[in-house]
Coordinates of C-alpha atoms in Angstrom, one line a residue:
H7 CA -22.6 -14.0 -28.2
I8 CA -24.9 -15.5 -30.9
H9 CA -26.0 -12.1 -32.1
R10 CA -22.5 -10.9 -32.4
R11 CA -21.4 -14.0 -34.2
L12 CA -24.1 -13.7 -36.8
G13 CA -23.1 -10.0 -37.2
Q14 CA -26.3 -8.6 -35.5
L15 CA -24.2 -6.1 -33.6
S16 CA -27.1 -3.8 -32.5
E17 CA -29.0 -6.8 -31.1
A18 CA -26.0 -8.1 -29.5
R19 CA -25.1 -4.7 -27.7
I20 CA -28.7 -4.6 -26.4
Q21 CA -28.4 -8.1 -25.0
F22 CA -25.1 -7.6 -23.5
R23 CA -26.5 -4.3 -22.0
H24 CA -29.4 -6.5 -20.5
A25 CA -26.8 -8.8 -19.1
V26 CA -25.1 -5.9 -17.4
E27 CA -28.5 -4.8 -16.2
L28 CA -28.9 -8.1 -14.4
S29 CA -25.4 -8.3 -13.0
V30 CA -22.8 -5.5 -13.3
D31 CA -20.2 -8.0 -11.9
N32 CA -20.4 -10.1 -15.3
H33 CA -16.9 -9.5 -16.7
D34 CA -17.8 -11.1 -20.0
A35 CA -20.7 -8.9 -20.7
L36 CA -18.9 -5.7 -19.7
T37 CA -15.9 -6.6 -21.9
A38 CA -18.2 -7.7 -24.9
L39 CA -20.2 -4.3 -24.5
L40 CA -17.0 -2.3 -24.6
E41 CA -15.8 -4.5 -27.5
L42 CA -19.1 -3.7 -29.4
A43 CA -18.6 0.1 -29.3
R44 CA -17.2 1.5 -32.5
T45 CA -16.2 4.9 -31.4
D46 CA -14.6 6.6 -28.5
K47 CA -18.0 8.5 -27.9
E48 CA -19.8 5.0 -27.8
R49 CA -17.3 3.6 -25.5
K50 CA -17.7 6.5 -23.2
E51 CA -21.6 6.3 -23.3
E52 CA -21.1 2.7 -22.4
L53 CA -18.8 3.3 -19.6
V54 CA -21.3 5.9 -18.1
F55 CA -24.0 3.1 -18.4
I56 CA -21.8 0.6 -16.5
E57 CA -20.9 3.3 -13.8
Q58 CA -24.7 3.8 -13.3
Q59 CA -25.3 0.2 -13.0
L60 CA -22.2 0.1 -10.5
I61 CA -24.1 2.6 -8.3
Q62 CA -27.5 1.1 -8.7
Q63 CA -26.9 -2.6 -8.1
V64 CA -25.9 -4.5 -5.2
V65 CA -22.5 -5.6 -6.3
A66 CA -19.7 -8.2 -5.3
G67 CA -17.1 -5.8 -6.5
D68 CA -15.6 -7.7 -9.5
G69 CA -17.5 -5.3 -11.9
L70 CA -15.7 -2.2 -10.4
V71 CA -12.3 -4.0 -11.1
T72 CA -13.4 -4.7 -14.7
F73 CA -14.5 -1.0 -14.9
L74 CA -11.2 0.1 -14.1
E75 CA -9.5 -2.0 -16.8
L76 CA -12.0 -1.1 -19.4
A77 CA -12.1 2.6 -18.5
R78 CA -8.5 3.4 -18.1
P79 CA -7.6 3.5 -21.7
I80 CA -10.6 5.7 -22.5
L81 CA -11.5 8.1 -20.0
E82 CA -9.0 11.0 -18.6
P83 CA -7.1 9.7 -15.7
E84 CA -8.5 12.5 -13.3
V85 CA -12.2 11.7 -14.5
L86 CA -11.4 8.0 -13.8
L87 CA -10.0 9.0 -10.4
K88 CA -13.1 11.0 -9.5
S89 CA -15.3 8.1 -10.4
L90 CA -13.2 5.8 -8.2
R91 CA -13.1 8.0 -5.5
Q92 CA -17.0 8.1 -5.5
A93 CA -17.1 4.3 -5.6
H94 CA -14.6 4.2 -2.5
A95 CA -16.9 6.6 -0.6
E96 CA -20.0 4.8 -1.6
R97 CA -18.8 1.3 -1.0
P98 CA -16.1 1.2 1.7
D99 CA -17.3 -2.4 2.4
L100 CA -15.8 -3.6 -0.8
W101 CA -12.1 -4.1 -1.0
H102 CA -12.4 -3.9 -4.7
A103 CA -13.3 -0.3 -4.3
W104 CA -10.1 0.3 -2.2
G105 CA -8.0 -1.5 -4.6
A106 CA -9.1 0.2 -7.7
L107 CA -8.6 3.7 -6.1
I108 CA -5.1 2.7 -4.9
S109 CA -4.3 1.6 -8.6
Q110 CA -5.6 4.7 -10.2
L111 CA -3.7 6.9 -7.5
A112 CA -0.5 5.1 -8.4
Q113 CA -1.1 5.5 -12.0
L114 CA -1.3 9.3 -11.4
N115 CA 2.0 9.0 -9.1
Q116 CA 0.2 10.0 -6.1
L117 CA 1.9 7.5 -4.1
D118 CA 1.7 9.1 -0.7
E119 CA -2.2 9.1 -0.8
A120 CA -2.0 5.5 -2.3
L121 CA 0.2 4.3 0.5
V122 CA -2.2 5.8 3.1
I123 CA -5.5 4.3 1.5
A124 CA -3.4 1.0 1.1
R125 CA -2.6 0.8 4.8
Q126 CA -6.1 1.7 5.7
A127 CA -7.3 -1.3 3.5
T128 CA -5.1 -3.7 5.2
E129 CA -6.5 -2.6 8.6
R130 CA -10.1 -2.9 7.4
F131 CA -9.6 -6.0 5.2
S132 CA -6.7 -7.8 7.0
H133 CA -8.0 -11.3 6.0
V134 CA -8.0 -10.4 2.3
P135 CA -4.6 -11.3 0.6
R136 CA -5.4 -8.7 -2.2
A137 CA -5.4 -5.9 0.1
W138 CA -1.8 -6.8 1.2
L139 CA -0.7 -7.3 -2.3
D140 CA -2.1 -3.7 -3.0
L141 CA 0.3 -2.5 -0.2
A142 CA 3.0 -4.4 -1.5
T143 CA 2.6 -3.1 -5.0
V144 CA 2.5 0.5 -3.5
H145 CA 5.7 0.0 -1.6
Q146 CA 7.3 -1.5 -5.0
W147 CA 6.4 1.9 -6.7
R148 CA 7.9 3.6 -3.7
H149 CA 11.0 1.5 -4.1
E150 CA 10.7 0.2 -0.5
L151 CA 11.9 -3.3 -1.0
E152 CA 11.8 -4.5 2.6
L153 CA 8.3 -3.2 3.2
E154 CA 7.1 -4.6 -0.1
I155 CA 8.4 -8.0 1.0
A156 CA 6.8 -7.9 4.3
A157 CA 3.2 -7.0 2.8
A158 CA 3.5 -9.6 0.3
Q159 CA 4.5 -12.2 3.0
R160 CA 1.3 -11.2 4.8
A161 CA -0.7 -11.8 1.7
Y162 CA 0.8 -15.3 1.5
P163 CA 1.9 -16.4 5.0
R164 CA 2.9 -19.8 3.8
L165 CA 5.9 -17.9 2.1
S166 CA 7.1 -16.2 5.4
G167 CA 10.6 -17.2 6.0
R168 CA 11.3 -18.2 2.3
V169 CA 13.4 -16.0 0.1
L170 CA 11.2 -14.1 -2.5
T171 CA 12.6 -13.4 -5.8
I172 CA 10.8 -10.5 -7.2

């Protein structure tokens, strides 16, 4: 961050890449690295680098969610979907991989497949509220209000029986 503030952008970029190499789950480093890229070509190069790090490192999953956020405005939707399918196939143990894939499928209006994967995610990660929220979101996109509310209430059991305003 100091290099960036001093206008030493090349050195800042090197240091942020090093931070990503240490932990691809470092949201700040991922975001700063993309911010320092000046062209779409450089941004795509950085996304390739981040994707490689996601594959190489043992990750907690947060980097995958950040990757989705950063890549969505830059990569072609189908290219991003392919990458997220690979992440899902390679890391089915991370709910993040499921959620990212569900989100991209929904962005591409592939709601039937998004629903199947969201249901599978809630079976596998029934204790993770985010999995239930992903399912609720898919139901919302499909205009299935009662199912949306039921899934949201599974995410937040303390809200069960209360009227939700959505």
